[in-house]
Structure formats: structure tokens, C-alpha cells
Short mmCIF file of C-alpha atoms in Angstrom, two decimals:
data_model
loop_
_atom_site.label_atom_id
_atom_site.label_comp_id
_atom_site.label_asym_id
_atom_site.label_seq_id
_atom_site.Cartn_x
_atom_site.Cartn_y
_atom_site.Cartn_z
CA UNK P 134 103.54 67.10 89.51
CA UNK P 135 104.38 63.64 89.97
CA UNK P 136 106.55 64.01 92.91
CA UNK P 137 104.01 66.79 94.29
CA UNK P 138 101.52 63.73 94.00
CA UNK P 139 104.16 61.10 95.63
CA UNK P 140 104.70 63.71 98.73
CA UNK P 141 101.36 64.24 99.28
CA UNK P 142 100.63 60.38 99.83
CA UNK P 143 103.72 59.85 102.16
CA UNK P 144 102.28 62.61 103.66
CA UNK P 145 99.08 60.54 104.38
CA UNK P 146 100.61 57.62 105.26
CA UNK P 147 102.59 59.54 107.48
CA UNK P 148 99.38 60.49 109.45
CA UNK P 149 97.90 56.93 109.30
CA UNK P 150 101.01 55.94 110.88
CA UNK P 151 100.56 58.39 113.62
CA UNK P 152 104.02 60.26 112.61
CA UNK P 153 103.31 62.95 112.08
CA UNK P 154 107.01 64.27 111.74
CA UNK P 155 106.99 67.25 108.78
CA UNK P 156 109.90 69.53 107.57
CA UNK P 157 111.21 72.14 109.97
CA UNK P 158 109.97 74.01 111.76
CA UNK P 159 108.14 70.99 114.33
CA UNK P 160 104.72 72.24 114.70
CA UNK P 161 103.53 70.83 117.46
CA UNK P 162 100.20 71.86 118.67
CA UNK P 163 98.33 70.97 121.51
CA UNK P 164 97.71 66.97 122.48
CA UNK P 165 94.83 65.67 121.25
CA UNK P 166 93.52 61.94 121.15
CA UNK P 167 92.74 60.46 118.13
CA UNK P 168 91.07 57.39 117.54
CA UNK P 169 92.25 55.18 113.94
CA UNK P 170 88.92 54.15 113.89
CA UNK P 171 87.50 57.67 112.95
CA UNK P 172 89.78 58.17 109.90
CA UNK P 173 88.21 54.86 108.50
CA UNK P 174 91.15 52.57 108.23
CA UNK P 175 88.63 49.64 110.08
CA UNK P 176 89.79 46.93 107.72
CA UNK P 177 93.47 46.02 107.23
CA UNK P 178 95.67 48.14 103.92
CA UNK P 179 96.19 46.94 101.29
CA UNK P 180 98.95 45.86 99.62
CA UNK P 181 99.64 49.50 98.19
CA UNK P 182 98.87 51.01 101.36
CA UNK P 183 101.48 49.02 102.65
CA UNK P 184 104.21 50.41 100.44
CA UNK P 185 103.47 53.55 101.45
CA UNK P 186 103.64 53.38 104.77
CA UNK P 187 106.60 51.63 104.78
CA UNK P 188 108.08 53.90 102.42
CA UNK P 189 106.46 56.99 105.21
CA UNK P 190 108.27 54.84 107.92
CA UNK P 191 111.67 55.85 106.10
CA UNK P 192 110.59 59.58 105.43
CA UNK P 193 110.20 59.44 108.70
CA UNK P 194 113.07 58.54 110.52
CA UNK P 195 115.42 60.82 108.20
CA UNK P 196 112.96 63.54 109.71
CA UNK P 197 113.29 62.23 113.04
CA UNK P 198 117.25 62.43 112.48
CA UNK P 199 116.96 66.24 111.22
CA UNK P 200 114.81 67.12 114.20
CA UNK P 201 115.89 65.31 117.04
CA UNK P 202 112.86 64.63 119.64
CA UNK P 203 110.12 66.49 119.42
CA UNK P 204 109.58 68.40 122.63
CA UNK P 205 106.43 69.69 124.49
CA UNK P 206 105.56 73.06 125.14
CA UNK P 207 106.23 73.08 128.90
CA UNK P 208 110.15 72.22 127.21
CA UNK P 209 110.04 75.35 125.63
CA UNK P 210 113.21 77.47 126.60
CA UNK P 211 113.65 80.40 129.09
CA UNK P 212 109.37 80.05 129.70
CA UNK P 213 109.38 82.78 131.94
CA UNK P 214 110.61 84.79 129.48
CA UNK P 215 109.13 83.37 126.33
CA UNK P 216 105.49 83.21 127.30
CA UNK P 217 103.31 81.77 124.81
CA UNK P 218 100.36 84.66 123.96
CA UNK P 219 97.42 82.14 124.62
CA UNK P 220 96.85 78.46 126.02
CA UNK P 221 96.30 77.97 122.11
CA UNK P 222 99.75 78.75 120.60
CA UNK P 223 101.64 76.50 118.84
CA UNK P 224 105.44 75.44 119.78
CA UNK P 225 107.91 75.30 117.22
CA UNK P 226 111.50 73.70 116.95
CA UNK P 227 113.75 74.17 114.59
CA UNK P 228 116.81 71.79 113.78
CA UNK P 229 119.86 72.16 115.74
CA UNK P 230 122.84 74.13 114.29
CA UNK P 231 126.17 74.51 116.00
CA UNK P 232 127.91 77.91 116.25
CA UNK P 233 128.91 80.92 116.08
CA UNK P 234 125.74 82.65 113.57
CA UNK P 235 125.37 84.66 110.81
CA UNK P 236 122.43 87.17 112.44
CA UNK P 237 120.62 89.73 109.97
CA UNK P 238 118.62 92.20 110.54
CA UNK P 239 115.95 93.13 107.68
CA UNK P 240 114.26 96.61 108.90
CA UNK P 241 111.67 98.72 106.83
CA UNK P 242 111.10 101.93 108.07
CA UNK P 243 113.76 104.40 109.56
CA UNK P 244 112.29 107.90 110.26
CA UNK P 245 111.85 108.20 113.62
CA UNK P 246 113.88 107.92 117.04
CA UNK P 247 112.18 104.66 117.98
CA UNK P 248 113.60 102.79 115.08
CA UNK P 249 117.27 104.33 115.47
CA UNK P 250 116.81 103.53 118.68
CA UNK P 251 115.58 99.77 117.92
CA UNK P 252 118.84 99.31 115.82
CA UNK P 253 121.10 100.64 118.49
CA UNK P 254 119.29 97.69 120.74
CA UNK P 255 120.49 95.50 118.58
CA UNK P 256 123.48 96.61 118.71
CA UNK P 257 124.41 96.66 122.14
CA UNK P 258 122.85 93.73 123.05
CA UNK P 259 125.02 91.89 120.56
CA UNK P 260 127.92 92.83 122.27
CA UNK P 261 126.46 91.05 125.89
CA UNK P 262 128.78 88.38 127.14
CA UNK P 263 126.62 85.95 127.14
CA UNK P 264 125.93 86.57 123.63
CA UNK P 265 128.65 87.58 121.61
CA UNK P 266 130.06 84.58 121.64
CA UNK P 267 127.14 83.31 119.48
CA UNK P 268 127.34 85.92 116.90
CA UNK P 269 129.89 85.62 114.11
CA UNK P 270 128.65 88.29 112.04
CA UNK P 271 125.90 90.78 112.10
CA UNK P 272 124.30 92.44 109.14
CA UNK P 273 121.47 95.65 109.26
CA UNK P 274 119.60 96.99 106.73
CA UNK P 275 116.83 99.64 106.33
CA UNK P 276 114.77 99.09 103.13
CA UNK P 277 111.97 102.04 103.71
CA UNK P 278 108.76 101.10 102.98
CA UNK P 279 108.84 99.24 100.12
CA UNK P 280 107.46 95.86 100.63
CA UNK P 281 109.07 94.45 97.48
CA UNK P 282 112.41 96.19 98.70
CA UNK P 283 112.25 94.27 101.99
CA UNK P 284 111.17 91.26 100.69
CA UNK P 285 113.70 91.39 98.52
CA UNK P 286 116.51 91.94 101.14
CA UNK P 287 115.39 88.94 103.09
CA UNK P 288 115.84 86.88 100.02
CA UNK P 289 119.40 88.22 99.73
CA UNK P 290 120.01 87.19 103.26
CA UNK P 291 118.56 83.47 102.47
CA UNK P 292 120.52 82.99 99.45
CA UNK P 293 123.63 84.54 101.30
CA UNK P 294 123.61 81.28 103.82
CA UNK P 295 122.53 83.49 106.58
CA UNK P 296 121.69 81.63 109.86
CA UNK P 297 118.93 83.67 111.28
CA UNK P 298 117.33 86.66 110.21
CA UNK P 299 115.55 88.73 112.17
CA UNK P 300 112.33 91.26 110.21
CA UNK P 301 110.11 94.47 111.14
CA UNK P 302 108.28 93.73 108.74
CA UNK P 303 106.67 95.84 106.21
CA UNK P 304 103.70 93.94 105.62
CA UNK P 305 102.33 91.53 107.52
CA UNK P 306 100.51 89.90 104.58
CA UNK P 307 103.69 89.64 101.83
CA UNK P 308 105.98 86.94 103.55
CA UNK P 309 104.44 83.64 103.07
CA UNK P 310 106.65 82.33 99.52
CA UNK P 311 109.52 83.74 101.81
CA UNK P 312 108.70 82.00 104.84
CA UNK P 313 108.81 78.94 102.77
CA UNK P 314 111.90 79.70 100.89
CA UNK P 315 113.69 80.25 104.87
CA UNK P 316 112.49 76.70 105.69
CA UNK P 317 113.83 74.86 102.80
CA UNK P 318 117.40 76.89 102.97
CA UNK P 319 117.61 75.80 106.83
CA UNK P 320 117.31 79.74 108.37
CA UNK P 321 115.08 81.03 110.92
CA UNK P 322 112.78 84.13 110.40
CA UNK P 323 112.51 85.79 113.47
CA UNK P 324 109.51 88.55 113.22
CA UNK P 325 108.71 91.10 115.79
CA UNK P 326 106.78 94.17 116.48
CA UNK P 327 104.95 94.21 112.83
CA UNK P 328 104.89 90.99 112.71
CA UNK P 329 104.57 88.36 109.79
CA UNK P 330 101.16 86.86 109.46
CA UNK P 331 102.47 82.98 109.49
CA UNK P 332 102.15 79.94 112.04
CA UNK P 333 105.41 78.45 110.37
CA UNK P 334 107.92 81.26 112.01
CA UNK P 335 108.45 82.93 115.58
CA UNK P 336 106.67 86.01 116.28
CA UNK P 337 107.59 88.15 119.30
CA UNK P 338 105.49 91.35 120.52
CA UNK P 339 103.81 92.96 123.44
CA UNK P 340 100.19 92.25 123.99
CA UNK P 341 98.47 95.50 122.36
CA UNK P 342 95.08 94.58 124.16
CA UNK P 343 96.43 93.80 127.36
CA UNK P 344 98.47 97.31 126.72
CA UNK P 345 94.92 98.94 126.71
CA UNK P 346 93.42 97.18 129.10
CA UNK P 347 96.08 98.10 131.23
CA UNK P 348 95.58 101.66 130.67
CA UNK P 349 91.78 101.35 131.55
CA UNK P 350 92.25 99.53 134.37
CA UNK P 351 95.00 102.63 136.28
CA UNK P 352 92.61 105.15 135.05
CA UNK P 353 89.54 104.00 137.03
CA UNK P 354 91.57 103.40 139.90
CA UNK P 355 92.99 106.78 139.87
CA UNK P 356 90.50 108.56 138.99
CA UNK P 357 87.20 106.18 139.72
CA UNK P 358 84.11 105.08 138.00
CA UNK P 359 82.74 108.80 136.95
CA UNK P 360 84.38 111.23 134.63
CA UNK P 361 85.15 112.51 131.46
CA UNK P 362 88.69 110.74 129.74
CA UNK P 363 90.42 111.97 126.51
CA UNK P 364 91.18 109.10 124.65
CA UNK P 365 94.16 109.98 122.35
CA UNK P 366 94.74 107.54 119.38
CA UNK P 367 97.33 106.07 117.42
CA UNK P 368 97.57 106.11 113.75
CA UNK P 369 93.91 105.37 111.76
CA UNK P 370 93.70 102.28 111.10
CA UNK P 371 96.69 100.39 112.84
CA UNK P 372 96.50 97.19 114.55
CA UNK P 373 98.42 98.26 117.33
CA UNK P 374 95.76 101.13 117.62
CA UNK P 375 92.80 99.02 117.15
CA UNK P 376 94.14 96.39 120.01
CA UNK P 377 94.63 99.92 122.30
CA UNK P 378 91.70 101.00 122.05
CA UNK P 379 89.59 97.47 121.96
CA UNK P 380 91.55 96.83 125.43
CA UNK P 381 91.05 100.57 127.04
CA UNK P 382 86.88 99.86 126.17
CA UNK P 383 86.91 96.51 127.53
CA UNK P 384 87.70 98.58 130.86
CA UNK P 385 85.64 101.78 130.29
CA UNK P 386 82.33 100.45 128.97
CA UNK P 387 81.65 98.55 132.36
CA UNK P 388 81.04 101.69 133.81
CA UNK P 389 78.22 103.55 132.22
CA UNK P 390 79.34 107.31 133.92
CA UNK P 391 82.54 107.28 132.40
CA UNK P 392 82.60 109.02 129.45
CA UNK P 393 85.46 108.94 126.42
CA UNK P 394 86.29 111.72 123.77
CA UNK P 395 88.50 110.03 121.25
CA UNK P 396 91.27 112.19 119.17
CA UNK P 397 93.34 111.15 116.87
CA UNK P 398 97.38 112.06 118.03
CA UNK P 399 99.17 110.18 115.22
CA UNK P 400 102.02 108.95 118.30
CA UNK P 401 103.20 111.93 117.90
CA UNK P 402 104.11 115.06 119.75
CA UNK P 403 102.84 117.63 118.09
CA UNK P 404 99.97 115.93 116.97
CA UNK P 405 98.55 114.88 120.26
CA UNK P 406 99.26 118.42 121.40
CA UNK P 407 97.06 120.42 119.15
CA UNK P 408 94.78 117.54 119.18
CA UNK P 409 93.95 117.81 123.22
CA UNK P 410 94.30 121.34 122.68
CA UNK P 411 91.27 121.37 120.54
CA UNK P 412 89.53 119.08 122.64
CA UNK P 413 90.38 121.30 125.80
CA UNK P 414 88.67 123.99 123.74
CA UNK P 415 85.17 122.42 122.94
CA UNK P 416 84.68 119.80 125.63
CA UNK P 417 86.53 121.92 128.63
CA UNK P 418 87.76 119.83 131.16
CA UNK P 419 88.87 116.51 131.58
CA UNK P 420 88.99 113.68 134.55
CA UNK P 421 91.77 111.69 133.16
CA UNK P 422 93.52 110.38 129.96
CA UNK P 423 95.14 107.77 127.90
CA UNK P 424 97.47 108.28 125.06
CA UNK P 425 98.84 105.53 123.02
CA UNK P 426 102.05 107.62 121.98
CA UNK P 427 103.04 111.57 121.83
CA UNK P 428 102.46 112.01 125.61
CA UNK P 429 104.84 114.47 126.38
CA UNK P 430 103.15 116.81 124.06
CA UNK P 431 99.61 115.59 124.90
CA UNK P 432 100.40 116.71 128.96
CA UNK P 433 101.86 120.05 127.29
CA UNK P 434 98.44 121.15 126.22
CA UNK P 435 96.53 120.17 129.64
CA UNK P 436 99.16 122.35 131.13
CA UNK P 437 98.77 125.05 128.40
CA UNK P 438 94.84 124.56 128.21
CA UNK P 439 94.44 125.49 132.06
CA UNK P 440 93.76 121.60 132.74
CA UNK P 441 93.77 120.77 136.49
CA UNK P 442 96.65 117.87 136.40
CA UNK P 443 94.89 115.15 136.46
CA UNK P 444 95.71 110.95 135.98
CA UNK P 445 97.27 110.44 132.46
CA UNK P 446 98.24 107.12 131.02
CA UNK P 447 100.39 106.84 128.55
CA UNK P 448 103.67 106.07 126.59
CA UNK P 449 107.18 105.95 128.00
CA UNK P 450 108.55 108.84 126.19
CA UNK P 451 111.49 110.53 128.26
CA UNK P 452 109.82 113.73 128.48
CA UNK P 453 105.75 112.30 129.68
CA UNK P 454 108.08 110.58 132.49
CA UNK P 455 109.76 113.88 133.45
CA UNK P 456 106.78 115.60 133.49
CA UNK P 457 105.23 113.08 135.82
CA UNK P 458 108.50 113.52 138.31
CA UNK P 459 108.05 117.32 137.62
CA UNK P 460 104.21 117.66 138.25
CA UNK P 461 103.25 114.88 140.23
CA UNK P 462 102.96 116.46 144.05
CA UNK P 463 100.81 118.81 141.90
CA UNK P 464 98.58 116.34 140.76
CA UNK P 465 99.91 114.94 137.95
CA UNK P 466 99.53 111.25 138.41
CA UNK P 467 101.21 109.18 135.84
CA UNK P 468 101.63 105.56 134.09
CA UNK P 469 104.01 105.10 132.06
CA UNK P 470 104.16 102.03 129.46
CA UNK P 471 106.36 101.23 126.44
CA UNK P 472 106.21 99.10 123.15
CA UNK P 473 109.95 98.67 123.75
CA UNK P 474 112.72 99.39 121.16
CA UNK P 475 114.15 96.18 122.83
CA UNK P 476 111.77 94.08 121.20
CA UNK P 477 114.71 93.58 118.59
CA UNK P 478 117.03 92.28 121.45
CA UNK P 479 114.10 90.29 122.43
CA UNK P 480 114.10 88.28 119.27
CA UNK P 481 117.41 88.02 118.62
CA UNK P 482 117.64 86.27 122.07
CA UNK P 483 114.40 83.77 120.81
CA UNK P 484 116.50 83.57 117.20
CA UNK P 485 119.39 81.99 118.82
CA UNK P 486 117.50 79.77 120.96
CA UNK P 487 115.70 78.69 118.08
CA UNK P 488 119.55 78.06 116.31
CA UNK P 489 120.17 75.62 119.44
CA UNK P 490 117.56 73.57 119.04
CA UNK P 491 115.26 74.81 121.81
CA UNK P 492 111.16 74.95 120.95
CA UNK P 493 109.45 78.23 121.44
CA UNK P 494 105.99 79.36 121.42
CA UNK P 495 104.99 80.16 118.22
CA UNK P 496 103.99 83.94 119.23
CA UNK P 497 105.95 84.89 122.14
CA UNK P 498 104.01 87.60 124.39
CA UNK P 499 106.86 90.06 125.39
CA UNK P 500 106.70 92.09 129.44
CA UNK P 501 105.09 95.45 128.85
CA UNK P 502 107.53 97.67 130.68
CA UNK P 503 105.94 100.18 132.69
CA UNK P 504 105.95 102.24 135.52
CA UNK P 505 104.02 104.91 137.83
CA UNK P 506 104.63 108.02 139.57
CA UNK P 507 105.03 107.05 142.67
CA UNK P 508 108.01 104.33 142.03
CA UNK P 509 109.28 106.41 139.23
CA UNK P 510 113.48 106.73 139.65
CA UNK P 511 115.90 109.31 137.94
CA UNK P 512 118.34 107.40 135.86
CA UNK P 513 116.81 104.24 135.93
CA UNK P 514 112.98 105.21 134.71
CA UNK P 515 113.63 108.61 133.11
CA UNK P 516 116.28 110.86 132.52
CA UNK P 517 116.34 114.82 133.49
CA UNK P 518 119.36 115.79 131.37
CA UNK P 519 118.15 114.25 128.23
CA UNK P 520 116.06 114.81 125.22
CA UNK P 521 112.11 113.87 125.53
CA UNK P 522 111.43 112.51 122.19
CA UNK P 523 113.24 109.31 123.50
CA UNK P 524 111.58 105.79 124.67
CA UNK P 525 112.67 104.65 127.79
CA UNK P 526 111.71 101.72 127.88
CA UNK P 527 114.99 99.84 126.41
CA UNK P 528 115.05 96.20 128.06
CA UNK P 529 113.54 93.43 129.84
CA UNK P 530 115.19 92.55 133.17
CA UNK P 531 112.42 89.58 133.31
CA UNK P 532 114.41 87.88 130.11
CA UNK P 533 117.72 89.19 131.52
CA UNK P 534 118.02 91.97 128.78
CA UNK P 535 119.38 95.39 130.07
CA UNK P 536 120.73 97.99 127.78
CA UNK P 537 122.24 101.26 129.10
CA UNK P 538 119.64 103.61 128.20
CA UNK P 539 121.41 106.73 128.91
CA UNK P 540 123.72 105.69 125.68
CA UNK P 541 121.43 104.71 123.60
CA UNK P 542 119.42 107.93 123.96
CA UNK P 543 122.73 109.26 122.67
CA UNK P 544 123.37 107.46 120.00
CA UNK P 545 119.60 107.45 118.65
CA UNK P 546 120.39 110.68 117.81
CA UNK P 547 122.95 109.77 114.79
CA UNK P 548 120.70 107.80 112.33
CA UNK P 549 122.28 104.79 110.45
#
């Protein structure tokens, strides 16, 4: 307690002194002017002030060694491709390391093709020229949905002397004694997609309202400010549902003749089918739709339901994109968008500028891939010779990350 105590006033002085220099990661938020005045140090300190901030002074300048100089968010590396989410977010830097890296990946879940086809990201990207080189080992492992089983394998990876590890994480709640065991071993946490609910560590994922307000905005374009849309959900409950649908509504409500029947597809195929089907069945017909995930078989019941094709956006599933290139001189005019499987490759890429020394935004806003019927190419935007339950969207060109999607589609289909 005593040396809780002593920290806590070097910590003080530290601020009095205007140094505000604290153990990695470098928090360093927005500039702000502060007057001494204000934090009522008027008069002169005392003589045990004095001793503090001298002994702060010294804390100080070891920190200043670990750190190097602190550096300002327009600093932060590759900012086209690491784009902070808001004007708000914080930039973090991490101390410099020299390598090659130990890189691990801690996954929960493994049951379905996007999360094969996550790890296979990984795996190809870590075998890119540019960054091999980094990478002298790399480490995956799936831990289900066990929170404590995850948690658990991140704490293995710590304790191992790991350099960076990378997390899907289970919860987004359960990380914050780890996040503070990573800092005091040296290694970066690296979270992405479900991310970890924590200022102190890099988060990286696509802008879920900006997703949906994408969506809203093609529809009315496409199909204008009157109609009837189907509105097919995500999983009950799910941020990344919630943010959809906030976004799509942000669009829609503006316009008081458009009119939304929400169902419930579960992002996935079979699902979404029977679920439009139904809809098709007691509404009759629509004017457009959205669909946060399960497209292909969401289009397969407007087809089967006697639907006139009309504008659908939704997911980039391999088989809602061949439908599109199938249907579209029909009427079947389609946007396609992706939560990327990439998004690992993504943060492995923000890990190891992190491991150099670089600042980042604290939440990185990744590109939403997407694309529409009209600019749609075979081979490069879907592909006719391959399975549909596959997500095309595999890289980021903006951030110089491009995986060969016709092999990973491939090897998704042999689970780890």
C-alpha cells in the first residue's frame, strides 16, 4: 500500500510539473491548454512538494527514455490507412522494439467459413514480402467460446514473452486485468472485429453505422423516397446489428413514405431465406432491401416468392454477388459490402507498427469494401466457379493488403 500511496503522489507531481509522461502505452489525447493557476498551486510548494517533484522529474525522464518523444496524432503511421474513428480518438505509442516478432493470434469462435477464412488471412498475409521479414514466429489458436478459455490463452501468450498478440475477442467486457498484465510484460494487444472495451490497447474495425448508413443511402437512390423495404437483421441483440440498423434508420426515417418490415435472418442463409419468404407471404411485395448477412439466400426467396428483382443491399457473400452478375439486366440491382475476413491482416499490419514505435489511433476505422452491379468484375469482385457461402471481401488495397481470394475460398474449406 505504501508504494501504491508513493506512485500515486509522483503521479501528481508529475501533472503539476506538466509531464505528464505515464507507462506504455503514451496516451495522448487531444491538446488542450491548461492554466497552473486553476489547479491551485498560486503560492510557491513547499518544501515536501519539492521532493516530489524532483523525485517526478526523475520518474520522468526514465519514462521519457522508455518512450522516446511523444508524437502527435497527425504522426500517426500509414494515416490513410489507419484512420482514427472520430476527431475524438486517442493516439497511442508504444515503446520501440527491434525485430523479427513473436505474433499470436488468440481467436474464440471457429464455426463458420468467415472465421476459417479470417485465419487463412492471417496466414497469407504473413507470408507478404514486406512482412515476413518481421515475423519470427506465428502462433493461432481457437478457444470456442469460453471467455475464461480465451482469456486464459492470452495469458499464456504474455507469460510466453510473446511480442504482439493479436484477439477476436470473446467478450468485450472480460479483458481489462489482461490489458494491464500486456502493458507491464511490454506486449501489444491488438483487438479487432469484437473488439476489447479498453482506451489502453488498439482497436481496429469497420464502422457498423456508417455500414448502415451506407445501405440506406443506395437504397433511396435506387429505388427513391417511396416504397416498401425488407429490412433483414443480424443476430438479436448484437452490436454490429444494432449499429446496422441505427445507421440504415438514420437514412430511412427522413422520408416519411418509405416504409420498413424488419426480419430477423440470423447472417445466415437459410435463415434469411425462410425469413423473406414469410414476409413475401404476408406483406406481398417489396420495393427494395437490405440484409446485414445471408444474402444469397435472402435474393433466393424474392426469386422463389415471385418478387419482381428489385434493389437489394447487402453482404459480400460469393453467391449475393453472382446473383447480382446473373440477374442484374433483369433488374436485380445490387450493393455489395463486407465486414472483411481481412480485418485480421489489418491488425496485424497496425500490431507491427505499433512494435516499431509508430503511434496509432486508438480505434482505427477500417475501408468498408464494397461494390455495385454495375462495376462488379468476375475474378476480382466475385467468383462464378466457386462456392457462395464465401466472403469476398478479403483485403484492403487502400492499406496495401491484397490476398488472393480465389485460394483462400479454397482453403476456407479445410477448418484448422
Amino acid at each position: 500500500m505504501r508504494f501504491a500511496h508513493r506512485l500515486l503522489a509522483i503521479r501528481e507531481a508529475l501533472t503539476i510539473c506538466h509531464l505528464s509522461y505515464l507507462p506504455r502505452p503514451l496516451i495522448i489525447p487531444p491538446a488542450k491548454t491548461r492554466s497552473p493557476t486553476k489547479r491551485g498551486f498560486a503560492s510557491p510548494p513547499n518544501a515536501h512538494m519539492k521532493k516530489l517533484i524532483s523525485t517526478a522529474a526523475s520518474v520522468s525522464l526514465f519514462a521519457l527514455a522508455q518512450l522516446g518523444t511523444p508524437a502527435q496524432a497527425t504522426d500517426t503511421a500509414s494515416a490513410e490507412c489507419f484512420k482514427p474513428f472520430s476527431s475524438e480518438t486517442k493516439t497511442l505509442q508504444f515503446k520501440a522494439k527491434k525485430g523479427p516478432y513473436r505474433v499470436a493470434l488468440a481467436n474464440g469462435f471457429i464455426g463458420n467459413t468467415w472465421r476459417i477464412e479470417m485465419i487463412k488471412c492471417l496466414q497469407q498475409y504473413a507470408e507478404d514480402p514486406q512482412i515476413k521479414p518481421l515475423i519470427k514466429e506465428l502462433k493461432i489458436v481457437s478457444t470456442g467460446t469460453d471467455v475464461a478459455a480465451q482469456i486464459g490463452a492470452v495469458d499464456n501468450f504474455i507469460n510466453a514473452g510473446y511480442d504482439l498478440v493479436i484477439i477476436n475477442a470473446v467478450s468485450s467486457t472480460a479483458f481489462k486485468p489482461v490489458v494491464e498484465r500486456a502493458k507491464r510484460a511490454g506486449v501489444v494487444l491488438i483487438s479487432y472485429d469484437n473488439t476489447i472495451d479498453s482506451d489502453q490497447i488498439v482497436a481496429v474495425n469497420e464502422d457498423q453505422l456508417e455500414a448502415g448508413r451506407l445501405m440506406g443511402e443506395w437504397i433511396v437512390k435506387q429505388m427513391g423516397t417511396k416504397g416498401n423495404v425488407i429490412e433483414v437483421r443480424g443476430v438479436a441483440g448484437n452490436p454490429v446489428d444494432l449499429d446496422r440498423h441505427k445507421g440504415q434508420h438514420a437514412v430511412f426515417d427522413k422520408y416519411p413514405d418509405i416504409k420498413t418490415i424488419e426480419v430477423v435472418g440470423n447472417w445466415d442463409d437459410g435463415t434469411a431465406q425462410k425469413a423473406v419468404a414469410d414476409a413475401i407471404a404476408v406483406h406481398g411485395k417489396f420495393d427494395g432491401m437490405t440484409c446485414q448477412g445471408g444474402t444469397t439466400g435472402a435474393v433466393r426467396a424474392l426469386i422463389d416468392g415471385k418478387n419482381p428483382f428489385i434493389p437489394v443491399a447487402g453482404e459480400a457473400e460469393n453467391g449475393f454477388r453472382k446473383l447480382i452478375a446473373q440477374h442484374s439486366s433483369e433488374g436485380l440491382k445490387g450493393w455489395s459490402y463486407g465486414q472483411s475476413p481481412a480485418l485480421v491482416a489489418l491488425a496485424l499490419k497496425a500490431g507491427l507498427a505499433a512494435l516499431q514505435g509508430n503511434s496509432l489511433p486508438q480505434y482505427i476505422s477500417a475501408p468498408i469494401p464494397q461494390c455495385e452491379y454495375e462495376t462488379m468484375k468476375a475474378g476480382v469482385d466475385y467468383f462464378p466457379d466457386l462456392s457462395d457461402d464465401f466472403f469476398v471481401a478479403s483485403g484492403f488495397p487502400q492499406c496495401n493488403i491484397t490476398l488472393d481470394a480465389g485460394k483462400l475460398m479454397n482453403a476456407a474449406k479445410t477448418s484448422e
